[in-house]
Amino acid sequence: MKLIHTAKKALYISVAKYFRYWSNKSLQRWNPRVIVVTGSVGKTTMLNLIETQLGPAAHYSHNANSAFGIAFDIVGMRGITGTKLKWLYLSIAVPLRSLFFTRHEKYYVAEIDGERPREASLLAEWLRPEVTVWVSLGRSHAVFYDAVVASGRYGSVDEAIADEFASLARNTSKLVIVDGGNPAMTAQIKDISGKIVAVTDAALHKYHVSPTSASFAMSSGTFSFSDPMPKETYVQLAMLEQLMNYLALPITHDVSAFSSPPGRSRHFAGIKDTHLIDSSYNAHLISMRSMITMMQAMPAEHKWAVIGDMVEQGKSESEEHRLLCELLSTTDFEQIILVGRRVSRYTHPAISSSNPQRHVESFANARDALQYIVDHLQGNEVLLFKGSQYLEWIVEKLLLNPQDVSKLARQDSASVKRRASWGLS
């Protein structure tokens, strides 16, 4: 099994290098100023915030953040969205397209994931960014790093993940912007020779959130959003201020037109005058804490939490879900509804034993959870959806305006088919 895993990893890197070789021809002709956004959580929001400032002056790697995705994006192509036969098509089309396709924007703003070992470093060594905006650090996709730790190269999964993300900072030529409140991040970049800016909570002067909006009074002015945004968004806004100052460009504080990416803290009107806060795209402990803390700061009489499993946690799965219990136990949610095998096995028993009076329900699947929610809604509740197990399907069924389904996460045909195979249609 270990041999098979090693072979697959080697094949992945080799194929990625093949596409990188050809796409690099197009990149060299383009020669943009490269700004990289990375981190365990909040990358896509950061990318979209930068877009509110740079607009058409930049090209943005929307829906492409892997070693393959970035290579395809540079030559104006999409990745694997259909059958596996498309690999054959891409292996021919990318080299041909790289000979003539050239983008013309001044900046390339690329979102880079560190999902797999060597993924971020492979891109770092290629793109050599002028600026790296390192938003966050946590146990995202920890399952992919268990084997790296077992090999003896690192003492822990946290250390391995931190080193992978730091490869982007080490390969940055001009400016690295990090969260100064994260000791693991600052420890990784202390020996970097380039300019480092560490943002702190001193940049945030005032924060307010409601089910339909959020505002942040920052050092340069007040940013107002038409979606609820977690308080931790101030980190991205402070980074945005630093980036625009570095580029010597004016800051646009009117971000009311900013639309949160699907499944990331997005508000929808629900049935029975409810408010649906959809943050179902993904989840690990950092993002769970961020959204749950946001709900606690929100003035609302009836607050519910619909929480799904945190997947890809590897050997730390049980520990992470028990920490989730500790987090939920401190809240004032009127209802806590858990969906999935992991939260049912680890989180539910821990909450029940620590506080037997706490109203917590646990369900194996989204269909049963939806039925419970519909049966018990009284009206005017604010419901947070966070985690896996296709919670976006529950949100879909609770929408007041069915056309809003197009704004939910995972609406591609493959995801629709997967949900249908679970009986969710």
CSV table of C-alpha atoms in Angstrom, one decimal:
chain,number,residue,atom,x,y,z
A,1,MET,CA,0.0,0.0,0.0
A,2,LYS,CA,2.8,2.4,0.9
A,3,LEU,CA,4.6,1.6,-2.4
A,4,ILE,CA,1.4,2.3,-4.3
A,5,HIS,CA,0.9,5.6,-2.5
A,6,THR,CA,4.5,6.6,-3.3
A,7,ALA,CA,4.1,5.7,-7.0
A,8,LYS,CA,0.9,7.7,-7.3
A,9,LYS,CA,2.6,10.7,-5.7
A,10,ALA,CA,5.6,10.5,-8.0
A,11,LEU,CA,3.2,10.2,-11.0
A,12,TYR,CA,1.2,13.2,-9.8
A,13,ILE,CA,4.4,15.4,-9.6
A,14,SER,CA,5.7,14.1,-12.9
A,15,VAL,CA,2.5,14.9,-14.8
A,16,ALA,CA,2.3,18.3,-13.1
A,17,LYS,CA,5.8,19.1,-14.2
A,18,TYR,CA,4.9,18.1,-17.8
A,19,PHE,CA,2.1,20.7,-17.9
A,20,ARG,CA,4.2,23.2,-16.1
A,21,TYR,CA,6.9,22.9,-18.7
A,22,TRP,CA,4.6,23.8,-21.5
A,23,SER,CA,2.5,26.5,-19.7
A,24,ASN,CA,5.7,28.2,-18.7
A,25,LYS,CA,6.3,29.2,-22.4
A,26,SER,CA,3.0,31.2,-22.2
A,27,LEU,CA,3.9,32.6,-18.8
A,28,GLN,CA,7.3,33.9,-20.0
A,29,ARG,CA,5.7,35.7,-22.9
A,30,TRP,CA,3.1,37.2,-20.6
A,31,ASN,CA,5.6,38.1,-17.8
A,32,PRO,CA,3.0,39.5,-15.3
A,33,ARG,CA,3.7,40.7,-11.7
A,34,VAL,CA,2.8,37.6,-9.8
A,35,ILE,CA,0.8,37.9,-6.5
A,36,VAL,CA,0.2,34.6,-4.8
A,37,VAL,CA,-2.6,34.0,-2.2
A,38,THR,CA,-2.2,30.9,0.0
A,39,GLY,CA,-3.3,29.5,3.4
A,40,SER,CA,-5.4,26.8,5.0
A,41,VAL,CA,-8.6,28.8,4.9
A,42,GLY,CA,-9.7,32.2,3.5
A,43,LYS,CA,-7.7,32.0,0.2
A,44,THR,CA,-10.7,32.4,-2.1
A,45,THR,CA,-12.1,35.3,-0.1
A,46,MET,CA,-8.7,37.0,-0.2
A,47,LEU,CA,-8.5,36.5,-4.0
A,48,ASN,CA,-11.9,38.0,-4.5
A,49,LEU,CA,-11.1,41.0,-2.2
A,50,ILE,CA,-8.0,41.7,-4.3
A,51,GLU,CA,-10.2,41.6,-7.3
A,52,THR,CA,-12.4,44.4,-5.9
A,53,GLN,CA,-9.2,46.6,-5.9
A,54,LEU,CA,-7.3,45.6,-9.0
A,55,GLY,CA,-10.3,44.8,-11.2
A,56,PRO,CA,-9.4,44.2,-14.9
A,57,ALA,CA,-5.7,45.1,-14.4
A,58,ALA,CA,-5.2,41.5,-13.2
A,59,HIS,CA,-6.1,38.0,-14.2
A,60,TYR,CA,-7.3,35.8,-11.3
A,61,SER,CA,-7.0,32.0,-11.0
A,62,HIS,CA,-10.6,31.5,-10.1
A,63,ASN,CA,-11.4,27.8,-9.6
A,64,ALA,CA,-7.8,26.8,-10.1
A,65,ASN,CA,-5.4,26.5,-7.2
A,66,SER,CA,-3.5,23.2,-7.8
A,67,ALA,CA,-0.3,22.4,-9.6
A,68,PHE,CA,-2.5,21.3,-12.6
A,69,GLY,CA,-5.1,24.0,-12.3
A,70,ILE,CA,-2.6,26.9,-12.4
A,71,ALA,CA,-0.8,25.4,-15.5
A,72,PHE,CA,-4.2,25.1,-17.3
A,73,ASP,CA,-5.2,28.5,-16.2
A,74,ILE,CA,-2.1,30.2,-17.6
A,75,VAL,CA,-2.9,28.9,-21.1
A,76,GLY,CA,-6.6,29.8,-20.8
A,77,MET,CA,-7.9,26.2,-20.3
A,78,ARG,CA,-9.9,24.5,-17.6
A,79,GLY,CA,-8.9,21.3,-15.9
A,80,ILE,CA,-10.5,17.9,-15.6
A,81,THR,CA,-14.3,18.5,-15.5
A,82,GLY,CA,-15.5,15.6,-17.6
A,83,THR,CA,-14.3,12.1,-18.4
A,84,LYS,CA,-10.8,10.8,-17.8
A,85,LEU,CA,-10.2,10.8,-21.5
A,86,LYS,CA,-9.8,14.6,-21.2
A,87,TRP,CA,-6.3,13.9,-19.8
A,88,LEU,CA,-5.3,12.7,-23.3
A,89,TYR,CA,-6.9,15.9,-24.9
A,90,LEU,CA,-5.1,18.2,-22.4
A,91,SER,CA,-1.7,16.4,-22.9
A,92,ILE,CA,-1.9,17.5,-26.6
A,93,ALA,CA,-3.8,20.7,-26.3
A,94,VAL,CA,-1.7,22.4,-23.6
A,95,PRO,CA,1.6,22.1,-25.5
A,96,LEU,CA,-0.1,23.4,-28.7
A,97,ARG,CA,-1.9,26.3,-26.9
A,98,SER,CA,1.3,27.3,-25.0
A,99,LEU,CA,2.9,28.2,-28.4
A,100,PHE,CA,0.6,31.1,-29.1
A,101,PHE,CA,-1.7,31.9,-26.1
A,102,THR,CA,-0.7,34.9,-24.1
A,103,ARG,CA,-2.6,36.9,-21.5
A,104,HIS,CA,-2.0,40.6,-21.3
A,105,GLU,CA,-3.0,41.8,-17.8
A,106,LYS,CA,-0.4,43.5,-15.7
A,107,TYR,CA,-0.9,41.2,-12.7
A,108,TYR,CA,-1.5,37.6,-12.1
A,109,VAL,CA,-3.2,36.9,-8.8
A,110,ALA,CA,-3.0,33.1,-8.2
A,111,GLU,CA,-4.6,31.2,-5.4
A,112,ILE,CA,-2.3,28.3,-4.3
A,113,ASP,CA,-3.4,25.4,-2.2
A,114,GLY,CA,-1.1,23.2,0.0
A,115,GLU,CA,-3.5,20.3,-0.1
A,116,ARG,CA,-0.8,17.8,-1.0
A,117,PRO,CA,2.9,17.6,0.0
A,118,ARG,CA,5.1,19.3,-2.6
A,119,GLU,CA,2.1,21.0,-4.3
A,120,ALA,CA,2.7,24.5,-3.0
A,121,SER,CA,6.5,24.2,-3.3
A,122,LEU,CA,6.2,23.0,-6.9
A,123,LEU,CA,4.3,26.1,-7.8
A,124,ALA,CA,6.5,28.3,-5.6
A,125,GLU,CA,9.7,27.2,-7.4
A,126,TRP,CA,8.0,27.9,-10.8
A,127,LEU,CA,6.0,31.1,-10.3
A,128,ARG,CA,8.6,32.9,-8.0
A,129,PRO,CA,6.0,35.4,-6.9
A,130,GLU,CA,6.7,39.1,-6.3
A,131,VAL,CA,4.3,39.1,-3.4
A,132,THR,CA,2.9,36.3,-1.3
A,133,VAL,CA,-0.2,36.9,0.9
A,134,TRP,CA,-0.2,34.0,3.4
A,135,VAL,CA,-3.7,34.2,5.0
A,136,SER,CA,-3.8,31.4,7.5
A,137,LEU,CA,-2.3,28.1,8.7
A,138,GLY,CA,-4.1,25.0,10.2
A,139,ARG,CA,-4.8,21.3,9.7
A,140,SER,CA,-6.4,21.6,6.3
A,141,HIS,CA,-6.2,18.2,4.4
A,142,ALA,CA,-4.1,16.8,7.2
A,143,VAL,CA,-4.7,13.3,6.0
A,144,PHE,CA,-2.3,13.8,3.1
A,145,TYR,CA,0.5,14.6,5.5
A,146,ASP,CA,0.3,11.6,7.8
A,147,ALA,CA,2.7,9.6,5.5
A,148,VAL,CA,5.2,12.5,5.4
A,149,VAL,CA,5.3,12.6,9.2
A,150,ALA,CA,5.6,8.8,9.4
A,151,SER,CA,8.7,9.0,7.2
A,152,GLY,CA,10.4,10.9,9.9
A,153,ARG,CA,11.0,14.2,8.0
A,154,TYR,CA,8.8,16.1,10.4
A,155,GLY,CA,7.8,15.8,14.1
A,156,SER,CA,4.1,16.6,13.5
A,157,VAL,CA,1.4,17.2,10.8
A,158,ASP,CA,1.3,20.8,11.8
A,159,GLU,CA,5.0,21.2,11.2
A,160,ALA,CA,4.8,19.5,7.8
A,161,ILE,CA,1.9,21.7,6.6
A,162,ALA,CA,3.5,24.9,7.8
A,163,ASP,CA,6.7,24.1,6.0
A,164,GLU,CA,4.8,23.4,2.7
A,165,PHE,CA,3.0,26.7,2.8
A,166,ALA,CA,6.2,28.5,3.8
A,167,SER,CA,7.8,27.3,0.5
A,168,LEU,CA,5.9,30.1,-1.2
A,169,ALA,CA,7.2,32.7,1.2
A,170,ARG,CA,10.8,31.4,0.8
A,171,ASN,CA,10.5,31.8,-3.0
A,172,THR,CA,9.0,35.3,-2.9
A,173,SER,CA,11.2,38.1,-4.3
A,174,LYS,CA,9.7,41.3,-2.8
A,175,LEU,CA,7.0,41.1,-0.1
A,176,VAL,CA,5.5,38.5,2.2
A,177,ILE,CA,2.4,39.4,4.2
A,178,VAL,CA,1.4,37.1,7.1
A,179,ASP,CA,-0.9,37.0,10.1
A,180,GLY,CA,1.3,38.3,12.9
A,181,GLY,CA,-1.1,36.6,15.4
A,182,ASN,CA,-0.2,33.1,14.3
A,183,PRO,CA,3.1,32.1,16.0
A,184,ALA,CA,3.5,29.0,13.7
A,185,MET,CA,3.4,31.3,10.6
A,186,THR,CA,5.8,33.9,12.0
A,187,ALA,CA,8.2,31.1,13.1
A,188,GLN,CA,8.4,29.8,9.5
A,189,ILE,CA,9.4,33.1,7.9
A,190,LYS,CA,11.8,34.6,10.5
A,191,ASP,CA,14.8,33.8,8.4
A,192,ILE,CA,13.4,35.0,5.1
A,193,SER,CA,15.6,37.7,3.5
A,194,GLY,CA,12.8,39.6,1.7
A,195,LYS,CA,10.5,42.2,3.2
A,196,ILE,CA,7.9,40.8,5.7
A,197,VAL,CA,4.8,42.5,6.9
A,198,ALA,CA,2.9,40.9,9.8
A,199,VAL,CA,-0.6,42.3,10.3
A,200,THR,CA,-2.1,42.4,13.8
A,201,ASP,CA,-5.5,43.0,15.4
A,202,ALA,CA,-4.4,46.6,15.9
A,203,ALA,CA,-5.6,47.2,12.3
A,204,LEU,CA,-9.2,46.5,13.3
A,205,HIS,CA,-10.9,49.4,15.1
A,206,LYS,CA,-14.5,48.2,15.1
A,207,TYR,CA,-16.5,45.2,13.9
A,208,HIS,CA,-20.2,44.7,13.5
A,209,VAL,CA,-22.1,41.8,12.0
A,210,SER,CA,-25.8,41.0,11.3
A,211,PRO,CA,-27.4,38.1,9.4
A,212,THR,CA,-27.3,40.2,6.2
A,213,SER,CA,-24.2,42.4,6.6
A,214,ALA,CA,-20.8,43.1,8.2
A,215,SER,CA,-18.7,46.2,8.6
A,216,PHE,CA,-15.0,46.6,9.5
A,217,ALA,CA,-13.5,49.9,10.6
A,218,MET,CA,-9.9,49.5,9.6
A,219,SER,CA,-6.8,51.7,9.6
A,220,SER,CA,-7.5,53.1,6.1
A,221,GLY,CA,-11.3,53.4,6.4
A,222,THR,CA,-14.5,51.3,6.8
A,223,PHE,CA,-15.2,48.3,4.6
A,224,SER,CA,-18.9,47.3,4.4
A,225,PHE,CA,-20.2,43.9,3.1
A,226,SER,CA,-23.7,42.7,2.1
A,227,ASP,CA,-23.0,39.3,3.6
A,228,PRO,CA,-22.2,38.4,7.2
A,229,MET,CA,-18.4,38.0,7.5
A,230,PRO,CA,-16.5,36.5,10.4
A,231,LYS,CA,-14.4,38.9,12.5
A,232,GLU,CA,-11.2,37.2,11.3
A,233,THR,CA,-11.9,38.8,7.9
A,234,TYR,CA,-10.0,41.8,9.3
A,235,VAL,CA,-6.8,39.8,8.7
A,236,GLN,CA,-7.5,39.7,5.0
A,237,LEU,CA,-8.6,43.4,5.0
A,238,ALA,CA,-5.4,44.4,6.8
A,239,MET,CA,-3.4,42.3,4.2
A,240,LEU,CA,-5.3,44.0,1.4
A,241,GLU,CA,-4.3,47.4,2.8
A,242,GLN,CA,-0.7,46.4,2.9
A,243,LEU,CA,-0.8,45.0,-0.6
A,244,MET,CA,-2.3,48.2,-2.0
A,245,ASN,CA,0.1,50.4,-0.2
A,246,TYR,CA,3.0,48.3,-1.6
A,247,LEU,CA,1.6,48.6,-5.1
A,248,ALA,CA,1.1,52.4,-4.5
A,249,LEU,CA,-2.6,52.1,-5.6
A,250,PRO,CA,-5.7,53.7,-3.9
A,251,ILE,CA,-7.9,51.5,-1.7
A,252,THR,CA,-11.5,51.1,-2.6
A,253,HIS,CA,-13.5,50.8,0.6
A,254,ASP,CA,-16.9,50.3,-1.0
A,255,VAL,CA,-17.1,46.5,-1.3
A,256,SER,CA,-20.9,46.3,-1.1
A,257,ALA,CA,-20.8,44.5,-4.5
A,258,PHE,CA,-18.4,41.9,-3.1
A,259,SER,CA,-20.0,38.5,-3.3
A,260,SER,CA,-18.8,35.8,-1.0
A,261,PRO,CA,-17.7,32.7,-2.9
A,262,PRO,CA,-20.3,29.8,-2.9
A,263,GLY,CA,-20.4,28.1,0.5
A,264,ARG,CA,-18.4,30.7,2.3
A,265,SER,CA,-20.4,32.8,4.8
A,266,ARG,CA,-23.2,33.7,2.3
A,267,HIS,CA,-26.6,34.9,3.3
A,268,PHE,CA,-29.8,33.6,1.8
A,269,ALA,CA,-33.5,34.2,2.7
A,270,GLY,CA,-35.1,31.0,3.9
A,271,ILE,CA,-38.6,29.7,4.4
A,272,LYS,CA,-40.6,30.9,7.4
A,273,ASP,CA,-38.7,34.2,7.5
A,274,THR,CA,-35.4,32.4,8.4
A,275,HIS,CA,-31.9,33.6,7.6
A,276,LEU,CA,-29.6,30.9,6.1
A,277,ILE,CA,-25.8,31.4,6.6
A,278,ASP,CA,-24.2,29.0,4.1
A,279,SER,CA,-20.6,28.2,4.9
A,280,SER,CA,-20.8,24.6,3.8
A,281,TYR,CA,-18.0,24.6,1.2
A,282,ASN,CA,-15.5,23.0,3.6
A,283,ALA,CA,-14.5,22.9,7.3
A,284,HIS,CA,-11.7,22.3,9.7
A,285,LEU,CA,-11.3,23.6,13.2
A,286,ILE,CA,-10.0,27.1,12.2
A,287,SER,CA,-13.0,27.8,9.9
A,288,MET,CA,-15.4,26.2,12.4
A,289,ARG,CA,-14.2,28.5,15.2
A,290,SER,CA,-14.4,31.5,12.9
A,291,MET,CA,-18.0,31.0,11.9
A,292,ILE,CA,-19.2,29.9,15.3
A,293,THR,CA,-17.6,32.9,16.9
A,294,MET,CA,-19.3,35.1,14.2
A,295,MET,CA,-22.7,33.7,15.1
A,296,GLN,CA,-22.0,34.4,18.8
A,297,ALA,CA,-21.4,38.1,17.9
A,298,MET,CA,-24.5,38.3,15.9
A,299,PRO,CA,-27.6,40.0,17.5
A,300,ALA,CA,-30.3,37.4,16.9
A,301,GLU,CA,-32.8,35.8,19.3
A,302,HIS,CA,-33.0,32.3,17.8
A,303,LYS,CA,-29.7,30.9,16.5
A,304,TRP,CA,-29.2,27.4,15.2
A,305,ALA,CA,-26.0,25.5,14.1
A,306,VAL,CA,-26.1,22.7,11.5
A,307,ILE,CA,-22.7,21.2,11.7
A,308,GLY,CA,-21.3,18.5,9.4
A,309,ASP,CA,-18.1,16.3,9.6
A,310,MET,CA,-14.7,17.8,9.2
A,311,VAL,CA,-13.1,15.5,6.6
A,312,GLU,CA,-9.5,14.8,5.6
A,313,GLN,CA,-8.2,15.1,9.1
A,314,GLY,CA,-6.3,11.9,9.0
A,315,LYS,CA,-5.0,10.5,12.3
A,316,SER,CA,-6.2,13.6,14.1
A,317,GLU,CA,-9.8,13.1,13.2
A,318,SER,CA,-11.1,12.1,16.7
A,319,GLU,CA,-9.1,14.8,18.4
A,320,GLU,CA,-10.3,17.6,16.0
A,321,HIS,CA,-13.9,16.5,16.5
A,322,ARG,CA,-13.6,16.5,20.3
A,323,LEU,CA,-12.1,20.0,20.1
A,324,LEU,CA,-15.2,20.9,18.1
A,325,CYS,CA,-17.3,19.7,21.0
A,326,GLU,CA,-15.4,22.1,23.3
A,327,LEU,CA,-16.1,24.9,20.9
A,328,LEU,CA,-19.8,24.2,20.6
A,329,SER,CA,-20.2,23.7,24.3
A,330,THR,CA,-19.4,27.4,24.9
A,331,THR,CA,-22.1,28.7,22.6
A,332,ASP,CA,-25.7,29.9,23.1
A,333,PHE,CA,-27.2,28.1,20.1
A,334,GLU,CA,-30.8,27.3,20.6
A,335,GLN,CA,-30.4,24.1,18.5
A,336,ILE,CA,-27.2,22.2,17.5
A,337,ILE,CA,-27.8,19.7,14.7
A,338,LEU,CA,-24.9,17.4,13.9
A,339,VAL,CA,-24.8,15.6,10.5
A,340,GLY,CA,-22.4,12.8,9.7
A,341,ARG,CA,-20.5,9.8,11.0
A,342,ARG,CA,-17.7,11.7,12.7
A,343,VAL,CA,-19.7,14.3,14.6
A,344,SER,CA,-22.1,11.6,15.6
A,345,ARG,CA,-19.2,9.4,16.9
A,346,TYR,CA,-16.9,12.0,18.5
A,347,THR,CA,-18.7,15.3,19.0
A,348,HIS,CA,-22.2,14.3,20.0
A,349,PRO,CA,-21.4,12.0,23.0
A,350,ALA,CA,-18.9,14.6,24.3
A,351,ILE,CA,-21.4,17.4,24.3
A,352,SER,CA,-24.1,15.3,25.8
A,353,SER,CA,-21.9,14.1,28.6
A,354,SER,CA,-20.6,17.6,29.4
A,355,ASN,CA,-24.0,19.2,29.4
A,356,PRO,CA,-26.9,16.8,29.4
A,357,GLN,CA,-29.4,19.7,29.3
A,358,ARG,CA,-28.0,20.9,26.0
A,359,HIS,CA,-30.3,20.5,23.0
A,360,VAL,CA,-28.2,18.5,20.5
A,361,GLU,CA,-29.5,16.3,17.8
A,362,SER,CA,-27.4,13.9,15.7
A,363,PHE,CA,-28.2,12.5,12.3
A,364,ALA,CA,-26.4,10.1,10.0
A,365,ASN,CA,-27.4,11.9,6.8
A,366,ALA,CA,-28.6,15.2,5.4
A,367,ARG,CA,-32.1,13.9,4.5
A,368,ASP,CA,-33.0,13.1,8.1
A,369,ALA,CA,-31.5,16.3,9.4
A,370,LEU,CA,-33.6,18.3,6.9
A,371,GLN,CA,-36.7,16.6,8.0
A,372,TYR,CA,-36.0,17.5,11.6
A,373,ILE,CA,-35.2,21.1,10.8
A,374,VAL,CA,-38.4,21.5,8.8
A,375,ASP,CA,-40.5,20.0,11.6
A,376,HIS,CA,-39.1,22.2,14.3
A,377,LEU,CA,-38.6,25.6,12.6
A,378,GLN,CA,-40.9,28.2,14.2
A,379,GLY,CA,-39.8,31.2,12.1
A,380,ASN,CA,-37.2,34.0,12.3
A,381,GLU,CA,-34.3,31.6,13.1
A,382,VAL,CA,-30.8,32.3,11.9
A,383,LEU,CA,-29.2,29.0,10.8
A,384,LEU,CA,-25.5,28.4,10.3
A,385,PHE,CA,-24.5,25.6,8.0
A,386,LYS,CA,-20.9,24.5,8.3
A,387,GLY,CA,-19.2,21.2,7.4
A,388,SER,CA,-19.4,18.3,4.9
A,389,GLN,CA,-22.1,15.7,4.3
A,390,TYR,CA,-23.7,17.8,1.5
A,391,LEU,CA,-25.2,20.5,3.8
A,392,GLU,CA,-25.6,22.7,0.7
A,393,TRP,CA,-28.5,20.3,-0.2
A,394,ILE,CA,-30.2,21.1,3.1
A,395,VAL,CA,-29.7,24.8,2.3
A,396,GLU,CA,-31.2,24.3,-1.1
A,397,LYS,CA,-34.4,22.8,0.3
A,398,LEU,CA,-34.8,25.7,2.8
A,399,LEU,CA,-34.3,28.5,0.3
A,400,LEU,CA,-37.2,31.0,0.0
A,401,ASN,CA,-36.1,31.8,-3.6
A,402,PRO,CA,-35.4,28.5,-5.4
A,403,GLN,CA,-33.3,30.3,-8.1
A,404,ASP,CA,-30.7,31.0,-5.4
A,405,VAL,CA,-29.6,27.4,-5.8
A,406,SER,CA,-27.1,28.5,-8.5
A,407,LYS,CA,-25.2,30.5,-5.8
A,408,LEU,CA,-24.6,27.4,-3.7
A,409,ALA,CA,-21.5,25.3,-3.6
A,410,ARG,CA,-21.0,22.2,-5.7
A,411,GLN,CA,-23.6,22.8,-8.4
A,412,ASP,CA,-21.6,21.1,-11.2
A,413,SER,CA,-23.1,18.0,-12.8
A,414,ALA,CA,-20.6,15.6,-11.1
A,415,SER,CA,-21.6,16.9,-7.6
A,416,VAL,CA,-25.3,16.8,-8.4
A,417,LYS,CA,-24.8,13.1,-9.4
A,418,ARG,CA,-22.9,12.3,-6.2
A,419,ARG,CA,-25.7,13.8,-4.1
A,420,ALA,CA,-28.3,11.9,-6.1
A,421,SER,CA,-26.3,8.7,-5.3
A,422,TRP,CA,-26.8,9.5,-1.6
A,423,GLY,CA,-30.6,9.9,-2.2
A,424,LEU,CA,-30.3,13.7,-2.2
A,425,SER,CA,-32.1,15.1,-5.2
